[in-house]
XYZ file of C-alpha atoms in Angstrom:
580
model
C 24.177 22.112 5.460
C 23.788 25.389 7.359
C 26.290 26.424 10.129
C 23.702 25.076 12.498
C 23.527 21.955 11.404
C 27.265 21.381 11.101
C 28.484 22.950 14.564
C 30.964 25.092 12.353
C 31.396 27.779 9.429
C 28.468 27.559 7.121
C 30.653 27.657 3.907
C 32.326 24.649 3.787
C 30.360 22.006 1.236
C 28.283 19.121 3.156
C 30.122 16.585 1.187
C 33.051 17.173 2.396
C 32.070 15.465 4.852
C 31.339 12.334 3.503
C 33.788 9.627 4.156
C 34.627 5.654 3.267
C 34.368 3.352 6.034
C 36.794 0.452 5.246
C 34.566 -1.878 7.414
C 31.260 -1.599 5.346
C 32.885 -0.094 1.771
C 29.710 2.807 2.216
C 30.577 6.610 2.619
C 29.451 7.875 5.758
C 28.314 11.448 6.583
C 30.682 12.285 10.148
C 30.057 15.708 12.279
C 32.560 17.539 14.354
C 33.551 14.833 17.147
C 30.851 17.018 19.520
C 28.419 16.025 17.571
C 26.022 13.075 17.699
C 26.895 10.297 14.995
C 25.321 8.894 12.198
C 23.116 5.493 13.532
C 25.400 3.069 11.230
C 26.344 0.425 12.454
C 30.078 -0.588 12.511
C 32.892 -0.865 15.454
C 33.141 1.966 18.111
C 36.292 3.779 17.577
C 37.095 7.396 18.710
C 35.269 10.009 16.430
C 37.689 11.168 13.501
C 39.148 14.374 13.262
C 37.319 16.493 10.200
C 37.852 15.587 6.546
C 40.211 13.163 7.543
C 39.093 9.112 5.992
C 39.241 6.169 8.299
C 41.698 3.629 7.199
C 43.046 0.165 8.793
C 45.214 0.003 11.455
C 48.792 0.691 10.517
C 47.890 2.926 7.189
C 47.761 6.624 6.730
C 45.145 8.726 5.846
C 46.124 11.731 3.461
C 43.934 14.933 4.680
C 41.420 16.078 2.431
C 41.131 19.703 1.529
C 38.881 22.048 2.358
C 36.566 22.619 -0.752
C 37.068 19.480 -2.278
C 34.587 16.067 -1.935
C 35.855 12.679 -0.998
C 36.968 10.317 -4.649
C 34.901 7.098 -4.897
C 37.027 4.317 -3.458
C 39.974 2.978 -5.038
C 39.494 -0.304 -5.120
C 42.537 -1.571 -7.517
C 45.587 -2.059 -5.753
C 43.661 -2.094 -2.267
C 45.124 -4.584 0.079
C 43.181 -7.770 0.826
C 41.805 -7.275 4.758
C 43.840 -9.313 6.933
C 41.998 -12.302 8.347
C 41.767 -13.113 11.900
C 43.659 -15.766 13.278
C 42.894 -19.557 12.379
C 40.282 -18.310 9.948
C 40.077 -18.501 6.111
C 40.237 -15.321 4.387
C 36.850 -13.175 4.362
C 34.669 -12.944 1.380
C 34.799 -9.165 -0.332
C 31.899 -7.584 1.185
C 29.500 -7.066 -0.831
C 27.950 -3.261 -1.602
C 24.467 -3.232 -0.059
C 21.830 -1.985 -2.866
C 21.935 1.715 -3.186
C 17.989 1.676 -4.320
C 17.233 1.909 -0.745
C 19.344 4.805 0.226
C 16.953 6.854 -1.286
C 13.845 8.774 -1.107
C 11.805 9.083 -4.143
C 9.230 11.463 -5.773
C 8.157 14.947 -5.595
C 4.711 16.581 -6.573
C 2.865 17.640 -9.119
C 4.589 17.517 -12.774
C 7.719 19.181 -10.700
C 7.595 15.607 -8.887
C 9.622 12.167 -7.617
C 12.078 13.875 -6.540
C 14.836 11.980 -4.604
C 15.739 13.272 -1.272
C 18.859 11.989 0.488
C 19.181 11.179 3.745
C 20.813 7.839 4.361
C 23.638 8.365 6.706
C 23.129 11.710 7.817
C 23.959 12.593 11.627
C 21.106 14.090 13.865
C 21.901 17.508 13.644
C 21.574 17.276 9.907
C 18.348 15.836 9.751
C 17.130 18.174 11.895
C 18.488 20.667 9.340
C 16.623 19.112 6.880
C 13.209 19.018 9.039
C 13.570 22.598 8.979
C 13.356 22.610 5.276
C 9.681 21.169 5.300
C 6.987 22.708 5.032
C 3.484 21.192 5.848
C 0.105 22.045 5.613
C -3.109 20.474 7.129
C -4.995 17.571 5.105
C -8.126 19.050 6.714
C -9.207 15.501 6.782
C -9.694 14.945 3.190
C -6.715 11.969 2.993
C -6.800 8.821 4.758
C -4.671 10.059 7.768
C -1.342 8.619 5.883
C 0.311 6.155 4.166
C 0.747 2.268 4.955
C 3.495 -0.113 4.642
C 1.099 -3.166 4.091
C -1.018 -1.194 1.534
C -1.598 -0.296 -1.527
C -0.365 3.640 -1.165
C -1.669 6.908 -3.205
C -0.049 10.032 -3.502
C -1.592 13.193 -5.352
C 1.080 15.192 -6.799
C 0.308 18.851 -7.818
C 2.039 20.969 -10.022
C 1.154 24.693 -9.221
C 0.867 27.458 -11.759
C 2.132 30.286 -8.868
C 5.193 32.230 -9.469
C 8.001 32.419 -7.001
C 11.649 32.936 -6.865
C 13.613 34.684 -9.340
C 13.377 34.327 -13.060
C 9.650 33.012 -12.979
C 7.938 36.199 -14.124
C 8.045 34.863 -17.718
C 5.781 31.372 -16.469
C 2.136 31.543 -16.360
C -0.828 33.728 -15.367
C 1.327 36.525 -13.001
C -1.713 36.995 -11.229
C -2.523 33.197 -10.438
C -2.774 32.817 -6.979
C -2.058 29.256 -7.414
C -4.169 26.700 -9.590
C -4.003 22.830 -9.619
C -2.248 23.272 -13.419
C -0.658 19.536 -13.179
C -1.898 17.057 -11.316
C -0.874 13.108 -11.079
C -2.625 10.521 -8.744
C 0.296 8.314 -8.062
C -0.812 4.457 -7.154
C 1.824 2.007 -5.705
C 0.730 -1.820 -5.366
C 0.487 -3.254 -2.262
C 3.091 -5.894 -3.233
C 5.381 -2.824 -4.878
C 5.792 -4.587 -7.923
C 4.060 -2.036 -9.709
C 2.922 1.367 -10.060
C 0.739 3.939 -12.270
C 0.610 7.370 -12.521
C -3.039 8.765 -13.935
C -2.555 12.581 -15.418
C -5.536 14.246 -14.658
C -5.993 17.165 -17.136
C -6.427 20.831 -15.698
C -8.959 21.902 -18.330
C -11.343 18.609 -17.439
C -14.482 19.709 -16.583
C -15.394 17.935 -12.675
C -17.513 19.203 -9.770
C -15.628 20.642 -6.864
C -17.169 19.819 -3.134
C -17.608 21.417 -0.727
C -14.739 21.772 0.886
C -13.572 22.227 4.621
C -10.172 24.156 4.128
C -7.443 25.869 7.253
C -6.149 29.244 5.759
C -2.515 30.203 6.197
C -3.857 32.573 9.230
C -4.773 29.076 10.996
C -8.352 30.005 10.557
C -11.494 26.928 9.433
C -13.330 28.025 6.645
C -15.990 25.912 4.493
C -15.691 26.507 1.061
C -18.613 25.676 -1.513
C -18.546 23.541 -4.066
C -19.042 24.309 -7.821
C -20.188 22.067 -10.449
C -18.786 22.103 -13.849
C -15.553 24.295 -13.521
C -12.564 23.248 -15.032
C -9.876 21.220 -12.713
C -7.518 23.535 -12.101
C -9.866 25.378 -10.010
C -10.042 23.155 -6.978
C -6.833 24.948 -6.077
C -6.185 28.432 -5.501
C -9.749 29.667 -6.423
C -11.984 31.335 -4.020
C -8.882 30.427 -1.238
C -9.297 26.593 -1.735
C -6.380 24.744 -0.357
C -4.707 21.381 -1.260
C -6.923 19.714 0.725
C -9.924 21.130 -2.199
C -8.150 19.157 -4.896
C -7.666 15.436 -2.689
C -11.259 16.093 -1.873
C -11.905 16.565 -5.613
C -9.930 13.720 -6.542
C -12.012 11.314 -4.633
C -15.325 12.821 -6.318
C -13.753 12.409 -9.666
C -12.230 8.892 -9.460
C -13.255 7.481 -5.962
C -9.713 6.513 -4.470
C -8.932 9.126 -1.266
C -5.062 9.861 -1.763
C -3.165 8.790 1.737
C -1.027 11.858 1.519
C -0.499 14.803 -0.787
C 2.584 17.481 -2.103
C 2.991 20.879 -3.932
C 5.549 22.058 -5.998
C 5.558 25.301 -7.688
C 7.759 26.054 -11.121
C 10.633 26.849 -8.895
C 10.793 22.880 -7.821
C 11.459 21.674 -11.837
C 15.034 24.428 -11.742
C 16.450 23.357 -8.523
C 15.671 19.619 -8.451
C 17.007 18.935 -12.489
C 20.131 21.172 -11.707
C 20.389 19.259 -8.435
C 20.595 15.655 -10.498
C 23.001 16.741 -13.025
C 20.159 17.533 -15.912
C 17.714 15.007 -17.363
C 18.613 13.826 -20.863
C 15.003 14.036 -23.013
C 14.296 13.310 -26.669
C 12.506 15.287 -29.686
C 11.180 14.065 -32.831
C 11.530 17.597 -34.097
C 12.946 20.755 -33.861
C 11.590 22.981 -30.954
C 11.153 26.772 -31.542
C 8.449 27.538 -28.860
C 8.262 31.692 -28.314
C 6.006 31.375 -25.318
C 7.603 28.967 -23.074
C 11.205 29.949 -24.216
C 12.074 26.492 -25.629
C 15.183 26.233 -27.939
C 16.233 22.608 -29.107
C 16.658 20.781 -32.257
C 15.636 16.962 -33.239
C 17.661 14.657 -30.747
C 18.383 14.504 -27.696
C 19.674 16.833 -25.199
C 20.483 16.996 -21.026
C 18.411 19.971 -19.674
C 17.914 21.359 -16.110
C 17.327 24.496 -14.833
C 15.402 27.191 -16.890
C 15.025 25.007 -19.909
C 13.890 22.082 -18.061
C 11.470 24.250 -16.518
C 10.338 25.685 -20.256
C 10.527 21.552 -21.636
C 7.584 20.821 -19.145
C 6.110 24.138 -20.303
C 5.526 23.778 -23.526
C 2.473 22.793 -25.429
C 1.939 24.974 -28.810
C 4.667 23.172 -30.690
C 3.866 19.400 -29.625
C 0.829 17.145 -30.650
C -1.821 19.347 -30.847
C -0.504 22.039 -29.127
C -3.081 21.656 -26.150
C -3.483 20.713 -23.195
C -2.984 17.101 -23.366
C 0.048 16.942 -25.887
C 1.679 19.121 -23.084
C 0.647 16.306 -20.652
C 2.734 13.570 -22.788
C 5.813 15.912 -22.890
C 5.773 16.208 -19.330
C 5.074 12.389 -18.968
C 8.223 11.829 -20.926
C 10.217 14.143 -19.044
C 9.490 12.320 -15.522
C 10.285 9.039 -17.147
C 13.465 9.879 -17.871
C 13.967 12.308 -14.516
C 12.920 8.106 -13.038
C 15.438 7.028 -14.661
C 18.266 9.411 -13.619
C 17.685 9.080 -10.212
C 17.695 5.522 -10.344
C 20.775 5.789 -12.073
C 23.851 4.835 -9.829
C 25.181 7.846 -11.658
C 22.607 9.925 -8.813
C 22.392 6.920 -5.891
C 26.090 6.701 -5.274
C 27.644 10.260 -5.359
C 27.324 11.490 -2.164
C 27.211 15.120 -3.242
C 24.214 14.642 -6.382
C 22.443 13.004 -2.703
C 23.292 16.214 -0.549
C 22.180 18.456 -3.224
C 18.585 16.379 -3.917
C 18.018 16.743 -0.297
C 18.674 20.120 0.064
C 16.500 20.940 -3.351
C 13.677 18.551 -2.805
C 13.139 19.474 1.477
C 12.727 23.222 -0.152
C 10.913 22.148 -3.146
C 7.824 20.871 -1.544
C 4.646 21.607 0.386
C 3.723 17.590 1.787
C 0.710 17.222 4.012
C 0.440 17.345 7.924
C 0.686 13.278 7.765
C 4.006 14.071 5.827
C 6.155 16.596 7.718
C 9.122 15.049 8.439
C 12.460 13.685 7.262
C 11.869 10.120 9.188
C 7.729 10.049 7.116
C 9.674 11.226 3.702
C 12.043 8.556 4.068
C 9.858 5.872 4.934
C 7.553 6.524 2.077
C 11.006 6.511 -0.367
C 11.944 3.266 0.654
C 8.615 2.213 -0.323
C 8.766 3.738 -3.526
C 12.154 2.739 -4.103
C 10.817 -0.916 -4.440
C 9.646 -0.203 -7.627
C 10.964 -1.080 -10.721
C 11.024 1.753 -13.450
C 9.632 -0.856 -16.065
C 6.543 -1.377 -14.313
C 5.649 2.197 -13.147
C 2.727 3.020 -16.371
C 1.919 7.122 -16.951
C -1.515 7.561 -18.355
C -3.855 10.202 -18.701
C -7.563 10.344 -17.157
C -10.092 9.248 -20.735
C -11.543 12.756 -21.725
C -13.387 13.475 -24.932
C -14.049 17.111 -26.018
C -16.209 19.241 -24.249
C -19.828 18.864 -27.028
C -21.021 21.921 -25.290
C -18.415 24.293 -26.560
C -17.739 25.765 -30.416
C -14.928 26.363 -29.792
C -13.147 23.271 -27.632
C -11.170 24.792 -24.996
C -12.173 22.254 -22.135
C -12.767 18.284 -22.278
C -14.965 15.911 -20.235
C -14.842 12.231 -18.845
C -15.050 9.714 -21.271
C -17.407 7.234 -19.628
C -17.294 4.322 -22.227
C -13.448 3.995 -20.810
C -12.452 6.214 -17.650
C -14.695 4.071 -14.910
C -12.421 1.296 -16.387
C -9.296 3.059 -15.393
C -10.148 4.031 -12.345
C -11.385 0.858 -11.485
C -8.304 -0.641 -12.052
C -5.903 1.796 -9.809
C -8.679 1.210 -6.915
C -8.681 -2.549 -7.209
C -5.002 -2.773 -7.331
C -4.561 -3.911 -10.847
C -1.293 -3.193 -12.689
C -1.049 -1.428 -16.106
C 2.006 -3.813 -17.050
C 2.732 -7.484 -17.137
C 3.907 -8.139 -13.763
C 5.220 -11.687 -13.249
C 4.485 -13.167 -9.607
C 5.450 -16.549 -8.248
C 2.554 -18.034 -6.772
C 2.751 -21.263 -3.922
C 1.836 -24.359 -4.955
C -1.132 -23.709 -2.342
C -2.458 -20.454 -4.527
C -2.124 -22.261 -7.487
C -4.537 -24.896 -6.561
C -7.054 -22.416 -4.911
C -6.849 -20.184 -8.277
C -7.782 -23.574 -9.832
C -10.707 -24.701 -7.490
C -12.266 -21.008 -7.953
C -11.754 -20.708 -11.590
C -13.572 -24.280 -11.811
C -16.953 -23.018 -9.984
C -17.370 -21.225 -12.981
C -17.327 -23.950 -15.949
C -20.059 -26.121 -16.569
C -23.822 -25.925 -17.516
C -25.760 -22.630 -16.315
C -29.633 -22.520 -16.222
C -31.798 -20.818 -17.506
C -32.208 -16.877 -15.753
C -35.864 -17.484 -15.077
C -34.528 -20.444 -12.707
C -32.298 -18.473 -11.112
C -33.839 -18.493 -7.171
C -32.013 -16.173 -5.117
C -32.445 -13.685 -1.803
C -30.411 -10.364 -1.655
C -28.625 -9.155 1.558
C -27.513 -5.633 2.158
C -24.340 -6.718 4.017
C -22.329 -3.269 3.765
C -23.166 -1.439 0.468
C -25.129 1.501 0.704
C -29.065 1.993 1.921
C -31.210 0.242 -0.747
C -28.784 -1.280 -2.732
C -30.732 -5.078 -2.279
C -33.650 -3.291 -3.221
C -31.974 -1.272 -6.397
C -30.433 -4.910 -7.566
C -33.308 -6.798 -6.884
C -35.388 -4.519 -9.619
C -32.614 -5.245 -11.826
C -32.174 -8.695 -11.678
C -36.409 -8.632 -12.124
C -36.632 -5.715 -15.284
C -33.468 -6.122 -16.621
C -32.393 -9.863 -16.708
C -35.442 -12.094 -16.124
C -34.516 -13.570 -12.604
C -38.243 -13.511 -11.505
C -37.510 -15.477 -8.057
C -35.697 -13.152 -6.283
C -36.598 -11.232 -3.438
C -35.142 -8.867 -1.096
C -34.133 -10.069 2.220
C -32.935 -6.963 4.223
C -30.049 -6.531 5.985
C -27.346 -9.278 6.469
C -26.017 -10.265 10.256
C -22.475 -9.010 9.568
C -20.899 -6.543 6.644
C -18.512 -8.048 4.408
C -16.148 -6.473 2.312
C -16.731 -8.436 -0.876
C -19.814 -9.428 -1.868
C -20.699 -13.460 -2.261
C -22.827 -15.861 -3.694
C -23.712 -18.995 -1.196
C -25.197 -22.127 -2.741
C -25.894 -25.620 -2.124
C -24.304 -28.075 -4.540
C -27.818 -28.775 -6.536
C -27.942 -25.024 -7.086
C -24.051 -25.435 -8.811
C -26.143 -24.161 -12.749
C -27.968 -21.357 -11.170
C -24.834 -20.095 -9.467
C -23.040 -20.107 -12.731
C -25.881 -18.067 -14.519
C -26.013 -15.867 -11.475
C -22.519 -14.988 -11.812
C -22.424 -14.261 -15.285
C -24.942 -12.135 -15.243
C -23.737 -10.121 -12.058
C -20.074 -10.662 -13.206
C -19.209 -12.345 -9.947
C -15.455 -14.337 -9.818
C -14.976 -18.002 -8.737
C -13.717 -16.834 -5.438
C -17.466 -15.121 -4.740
C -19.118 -18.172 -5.054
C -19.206 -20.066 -1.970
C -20.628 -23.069 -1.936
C -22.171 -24.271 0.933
C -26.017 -25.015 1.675
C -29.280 -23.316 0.551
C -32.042 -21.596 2.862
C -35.549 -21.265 2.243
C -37.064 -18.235 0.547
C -41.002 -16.190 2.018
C -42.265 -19.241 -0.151
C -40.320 -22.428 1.768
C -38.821 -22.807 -1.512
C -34.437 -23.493 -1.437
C -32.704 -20.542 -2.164
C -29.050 -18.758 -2.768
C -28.233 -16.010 -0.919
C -26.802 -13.054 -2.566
C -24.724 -10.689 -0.183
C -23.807 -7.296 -1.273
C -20.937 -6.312 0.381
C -19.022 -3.103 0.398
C -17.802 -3.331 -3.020
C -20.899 -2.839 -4.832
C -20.798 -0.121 -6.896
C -24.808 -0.026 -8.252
C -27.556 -2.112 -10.051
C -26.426 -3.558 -12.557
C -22.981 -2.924 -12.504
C -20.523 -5.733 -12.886
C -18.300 -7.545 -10.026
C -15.469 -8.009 -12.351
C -12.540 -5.834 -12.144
C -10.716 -5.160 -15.803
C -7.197 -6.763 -16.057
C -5.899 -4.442 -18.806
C -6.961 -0.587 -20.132
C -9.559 -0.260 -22.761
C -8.177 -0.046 -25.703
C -7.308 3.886 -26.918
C -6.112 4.825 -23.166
C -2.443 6.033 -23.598
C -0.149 4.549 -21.648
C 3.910 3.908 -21.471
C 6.129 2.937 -18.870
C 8.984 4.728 -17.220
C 11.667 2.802 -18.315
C 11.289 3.368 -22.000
C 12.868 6.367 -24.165
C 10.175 8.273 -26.198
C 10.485 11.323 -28.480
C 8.330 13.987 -28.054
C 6.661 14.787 -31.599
């Protein structure tokens, strides 16, 4: 903390200010008695004098000195608190869950960082405010993250050199490309996360693009088709806002918010945690990224943490995407550490993190503050490391090139993934308890779709256009026709209201033709709706089909994947892998 922010010299160490309150057995952050007071709650007692500990009435406090931080409490030997007068004897309080006390992530492959600021007094978060640095979304993100949602983050990794010691890194004349990029996706419930690599050297279209320069000026960039990735940064002036707006082209999910870290953020935030401890399979003699380590594992921060995420030539195949896995690897275990109560309850490893990641990052305009970066961390901080899944975007080489130097989508496998982080659907085994209410509605829907099923060419149906997109009814009414034999259908326009799924209504004679309906269309038990039939242009009874918002074209299916295709890498955050 700055002299500003403390009210007195700016050389004295933040933590020294942190102090145990006997009442709640946390460390508190206390200011100079002038200034205002951290919001926890506990009694109202005069302010304390500096780096002096508050202790029970009738005990002395020994004075801390200068330069040193306060020791975790002793709790051997401690005297039992005194209870009050015709009571029994209070319970040991218990220590409140130090998960929530922090904030969580960074961005790009520099990313999650934690930053600290659970206890802090006014003046110091508005010390830390001053650390931030935002820049407009230009409209390409939702507006912001949710509490009640499902929440997505783009993290970008920059290839621009700043701050000492980086002239060895990169292109030195890179004004800034997207060279790592991860769309994080948080559940809506929290139980469960994934983060989808998307490679620089993939070959995408990038929009058009309405970007505000640094000068505060609105300029419209234009799009490119087929250029690598990395490109929807940096290039031709494109801002942040080029790669969300990218993003959604690519995969179809709009990121609620967005950061930017540079090399720089990888030094300061691994030397502010202590290191990161990271496993090889193999020696490591890499001359261009200035990596030194032998088979095992080893703690690294700093410069060599920054060269670890660096490297490609002497992992996998030495491109692109081996480099992707290392760097995978090195955020699970970065996860890990800051999980660690190791990191969550030493008050100076917090001061340092918030210090390091506040400086680290670029966020968003929906993003810009202390009070926003906490509130998304105590989201994140509901996760548990075992069910946050890293996995890469499903590219194939490029078949256009002799010589492969750049990859496109694989389509047999990436819609699939994507699919799957838009619809919510976890990359791990997440075990929920469901009411006894749930259960029996899973039951009733998953029953609509057993029994007999007719034959296509008695499938009578009408389509509604109840919120997909102009001529859908019309695009799935050809298909139901050329492609699957379902001769009485017709179109039916537009429906009364939009929905956001789309259903099936039927009457309870129609039960087999709903059935054959749905497995052609790929509909779930909780689309059908049974109910009664209309009459078609003929007077004939009918179903009605309503396409709602989550069509996604003729002939493709309703049903949402509940695991990756098979071949898409994946691993989970909690586990220890050695790079190869």
């Amino acid at each position: 903390m700055d002299a500003q922010g403390r009210g007195q010299a700016g050389d004295i160490d933040p933590a020294d200010q942190w102090v145990l309150n006997p009442h709640t057995g946390e460390y508190e952050l206390r200011l100079t008695p002038s200034a205002p007071q951290s919001g926890i709650p506990g009694p109202r007692r005069a302010a304390p004098s500096p780096n002096r500990t508050r202790v029970p009435a009738g005990r002395t406090a020994s004075p801390v000195e200068p330069g040193r931080t306060v020791p975790p409490p002793r709790r051997r030997g401690a005297p039992p608190e005194e209870p009050l007068p015709g009571r029994r004897g209070r319970r040991p309080v218990k220590k409140k869950s130090t998960a929530k006390k922090a904030l969580l992530w960074t961005g790009g492959t520099m990313a999650f960082v934690l930053v600290a600021a659970a206890g802090g007094g006014y003046l110091y978060i508005r010390h830390l405010n001053g650390n931030i640095t935002s820049v407009s979304d230009d409209g390409a993100s939702t507006g912001g993250f949710q509490t009640d949602k499902a929440i997505n983050i783009l993290l970008i990794g920059t290839d621009k050199r700043t701050g000492a010691g980086n002239g060895s890194y990169g292109d030195k004349d890179s004004v800034g490309h997207a060279d790592t990029t991860i769309l994080l996706h948080v559940s809506k419930d929290r139980t469960n996360a994934t983060a989808l690599s998307i490679p620089r050297d993939l070959i995408v279209d990038v929009p058009d693009c309405e970007t505000t320069q640094s000068d505060g000026t609105t300029k419209v960039i234009p799009g490119t088709d087929d250029v690598r990735f990395n490109t929807s940064l940096g290039q031709d002036d494109r801002t942040a806002s080029c790669t969300v707006r990218t993003v959604t082209e690519l995969t179809g999910i709009q990121a609620d918010n967005f950061m930017v870290a540079d090399f720089n953020a990888v030094k300061t935030l691994t030397t502010a945690v202590g290191g990161v401890e990271v496993c090889l399979a193999k020696d490591i003699d890499d001359e261009d990224s200035k990596l030194k380590l032998s088979k095992g594992t080893h703690t690294i921060s700093g410069e060599q943490a920054l060269a670890f995420v660096r490297t490609r030539h002497s992992v996998g195949f030495g491109g692109d995407l081996s480099r992707i896995g290392l760097q995978q690897q090195f955020l699970s275990a970065l996860m890990r550490k800051l999980k660690s109560n190791d990191t969550l309850t030493n008050p100076t490893k917090m001061i340092k993190l918030a210090e390091a990641g506040t400086k680290a990052l670029t966020v968003d305009s929906n993003l810009d503050s202390i009070g926003k970066l906490k509130d998304l961390g105590l989201e994140l901080g509901k996760l548990n490391v075992k069910n946050l899944t890293f996995t890469t975007v499903p590219v194939v080489d490029n078949p256009t090139e002799k010589v492969k130097a750049t990859v496109v989508l694989n389509n047999a496998t990436a819609p699939t993934v994507f699919d799957m982080i838009k619809n919510d659907v976890s990359f791990t085994e997440v075990k929920k308890k469901a009411s006894a209410s749930k259960s029996a509605e899973a039951a009733e829907e998953a029953a609509r779709l057993k029994g007999t099923k007719s034959a296509a060419s008695e499938v009578r149906v009408r389509i509604l256009n109840g919120g997909a997109v102009a001529g859908s009814a019309q695009a799935e009414l050809e298909y139901l026709q050329n492609e699957e034999g379902v001769l009485k259908s017709e179109n039916a326009g537009n429906a009364e209201a939009a929905l956001s799924k789309t259903t099936l209504e039927y009457a309870p004679d129609q039960a087999d033709q709903a059935r054959r309906l749905a497995d052609i269309l790929g509909l779930s038990g909780a689309q059908l709706k049974p109910g009664k039939s209309v009459t078609n242009s003929q007077g004939l009874p009918t179903m009605t089909l309503t396409l709602g918002k989550d069509f996604k074209g003729a002939g493709v299916s309703f049903t949402t994947a509940t695991k990756a295709p098979e071949g898409v890498q994946q691993s989970t955050a909690d586990k220890v892998e050695c790079a190869k």
